[in-house]
């Protein structure tokens, strides 16, 4: 059974610092990996999608890498801002199209 | 605007009173699914549908029903809600397996 782990569970950084969020998964037979952002009590916003054949994806200040063979992905957020405060979730899609989520990393960026 | 729409956003109901949470997508997506999110347990899949009239159980299907009569709609039915179904529910859709998901805004359900 696929298990997705996110470390750390919580992270607090001062504004301007770079954020590094980690995600690991146990079964490398995935279609893709998706990073989401969730604000308290709100829905999930897709940030980046990395196909299994890709090594990384970039969007603005966000960069996500994928090492499928070792079962790891890292989300980098450059020059963090208070508006980046949220919970970040990674999810892998298995061969049945099912999303398996990690528990999330709660990020606080202090001004 | 391409989106997944869930209704209602908030619902308080009593034990045993049947309810339906609707989900509709306007992107002609084939794949739709329902998740619940609970503190400490994360997001867990309830049911999914790979196409019209094709549905299957996810990880936590007990106490729920779904139907997929049309491509755009995937309602979640609680025939006899119980307090342990108090949760935040999300509907999601995807064009096909291997393509990213779009999530609805969520439905916060409280069963008293």
Tab-separated table of N, CA, C and O in Angstrom, chain A residues 30 32-35 47-68 72-77:
chain	number	residue	atom	x	y	z
A	30	UNK	N	4.152	5.357	-9.851
A	30	UNK	CA	3.194	6.464	-9.814
A	30	UNK	C	3.055	7.080	-11.199
A	30	UNK	O	3.967	6.998	-12.026
A	32	UNK	N	2.060	10.453	-11.440
A	32	UNK	CA	2.558	11.801	-11.239
A	32	UNK	C	2.527	12.143	-9.761
A	32	UNK	O	2.048	11.360	-8.933
A	33	UNK	N	3.052	13.310	-9.457
A	33	UNK	CA	3.022	13.839	-8.102
A	33	UNK	C	2.542	15.279	-8.190
A	33	UNK	O	2.987	16.040	-9.065
A	34	UNK	N	1.643	15.632	-7.310
A	34	UNK	CA	1.053	16.966	-7.343
A	34	UNK	C	1.237	17.628	-5.982
A	34	UNK	O	1.033	16.993	-4.939
A	35	UNK	N	1.613	18.904	-6.010
A	35	UNK	CA	1.700	19.695	-4.786
A	35	UNK	C	0.490	20.628	-4.727
A	35	UNK	O	0.152	21.281	-5.718
A	47	UNK	N	-0.643	23.551	-7.090
A	47	UNK	CA	0.525	24.407	-7.312
A	47	UNK	C	1.361	23.906	-8.485
A	47	UNK	O	1.681	24.671	-9.395
A	48	UNK	N	1.737	22.651	-8.417
A	48	UNK	CA	2.602	22.081	-9.443
A	48	UNK	C	2.257	20.615	-9.628
A	48	UNK	O	1.905	19.919	-8.677
A	49	UNK	N	2.374	20.173	-10.871
A	49	UNK	CA	2.176	18.766	-11.210
A	49	UNK	C	3.424	18.277	-11.921
A	49	UNK	O	3.863	18.907	-12.897
A	50	UNK	N	4.017	17.201	-11.407
A	50	UNK	CA	5.198	16.630	-12.052
A	50	UNK	C	4.831	15.241	-12.546
A	50	UNK	O	4.445	14.372	-11.757
A	51	UNK	N	4.953	15.028	-13.846
A	51	UNK	CA	4.712	13.690	-14.398
A	51	UNK	C	5.862	12.768	-13.994
A	51	UNK	O	6.971	13.226	-13.715
A	52	UNK	N	5.590	11.473	-13.989
A	52	UNK	CA	6.592	10.514	-13.506
A	52	UNK	C	7.870	10.532	-14.340
A	52	UNK	O	8.940	10.160	-13.865
A	53	UNK	N	7.767	10.991	-15.597
A	53	UNK	CA	8.942	11.025	-16.472
A	53	UNK	C	9.756	12.310	-16.306
A	53	UNK	O	10.832	12.451	-16.897
A	54	UNK	N	9.232	13.258	-15.533
A	54	UNK	CA	9.897	14.536	-15.365
A	54	UNK	C	10.748	14.553	-14.097
A	54	UNK	O	10.487	13.814	-13.153
A	55	UNK	N	11.707	15.460	-14.075
A	55	UNK	CA	12.566	15.607	-12.901
A	55	UNK	C	12.166	16.821	-12.071
A	55	UNK	O	12.408	16.862	-10.867
A	56	UNK	N	11.614	17.843	-12.745
A	56	UNK	CA	11.224	19.031	-11.981
A	56	UNK	C	10.212	19.864	-12.756
A	56	UNK	O	10.040	19.708	-13.964
A	57	UNK	N	9.545	20.745	-12.002
A	57	UNK	CA	8.615	21.706	-12.578
A	57	UNK	C	8.799	23.019	-11.840
A	57	UNK	O	9.087	23.043	-10.634
A	58	UNK	N	8.594	24.111	-12.566
A	58	UNK	CA	8.782	25.437	-11.973
A	58	UNK	C	7.591	26.312	-12.309
A	58	UNK	O	7.049	26.250	-13.423
A	59	UNK	N	7.212	27.137	-11.330
A	59	UNK	CA	6.182	28.132	-11.559
A	59	UNK	C	6.480	29.316	-10.650
A	59	UNK	O	6.300	29.240	-9.441
A	60	UNK	N	6.971	30.387	-11.242
A	60	UNK	CA	7.293	31.579	-10.445
A	60	UNK	C	8.344	31.288	-9.395
A	60	UNK	O	9.438	30.813	-9.697
A	61	UNK	N	7.991	31.527	-8.131
A	61	UNK	CA	8.932	31.282	-7.032
A	61	UNK	C	8.943	29.825	-6.588
A	61	UNK	O	9.705	29.470	-5.695
A	62	UNK	N	8.119	29.015	-7.187
A	62	UNK	CA	8.005	27.614	-6.790
A	62	UNK	C	8.769	26.704	-7.740
A	62	UNK	O	8.722	26.880	-8.961
A	63	UNK	N	9.458	25.740	-7.142
A	63	UNK	CA	10.151	24.714	-7.920
A	63	UNK	C	9.972	23.391	-7.202
A	63	UNK	O	10.203	23.299	-5.991
A	64	UNK	N	9.558	22.378	-7.943
A	64	UNK	CA	9.397	21.054	-7.350
A	64	UNK	C	10.247	20.062	-8.123
A	64	UNK	O	10.265	20.072	-9.356
A	65	UNK	N	10.943	19.215	-7.381
A	65	UNK	CA	11.744	18.163	-7.995
A	65	UNK	C	11.138	16.809	-7.679
A	65	UNK	O	10.409	16.654	-6.691
A	66	UNK	N	11.447	15.843	-8.525
A	66	UNK	CA	10.949	14.478	-8.319
A	66	UNK	C	12.065	13.489	-8.622
A	66	UNK	O	12.674	13.529	-9.698
A	67	UNK	N	12.334	12.624	-7.653
A	67	UNK	CA	13.258	11.511	-7.846
A	67	UNK	C	12.434	10.246	-7.618
A	67	UNK	O	12.270	9.785	-6.485
A	68	UNK	N	11.889	9.718	-8.692
A	68	UNK	CA	10.946	8.605	-8.574
A	68	UNK	C	11.622	7.357	-8.026
A	68	UNK	O	11.038	6.632	-7.219
A	72	UNK	N	11.105	10.343	-3.706
A	72	UNK	CA	11.170	11.626	-3.020
A	72	UNK	C	10.824	12.792	-3.940
A	72	UNK	O	11.150	12.771	-5.124
A	73	UNK	N	10.213	13.793	-3.337
A	73	UNK	CA	9.969	15.057	-4.024
A	73	UNK	C	10.239	16.178	-3.036
A	73	UNK	O	10.014	16.029	-1.824
A	74	UNK	N	10.712	17.297	-3.556
A	74	UNK	CA	10.977	18.470	-2.729
A	74	UNK	C	10.333	19.682	-3.382
A	74	UNK	O	10.466	19.876	-4.591
A	75	UNK	N	9.650	20.460	-2.574
A	75	UNK	CA	9.067	21.727	-3.024
A	75	UNK	C	9.893	22.863	-2.437
A	75	UNK	O	10.059	22.940	-1.217
A	76	UNK	N	10.425	23.711	-3.309
A	76	UNK	CA	11.185	24.883	-2.895
A	76	UNK	C	10.344	26.132	-3.157
A	76	UNK	O	9.807	26.300	-4.247
A	77	UNK	N	10.258	26.982	-2.166
A	77	UNK	CA	9.604	28.271	-2.350
A	77	UNK	C	10.639	29.337	-2.034
A	77	UNK	O	11.133	29.440	-0.908
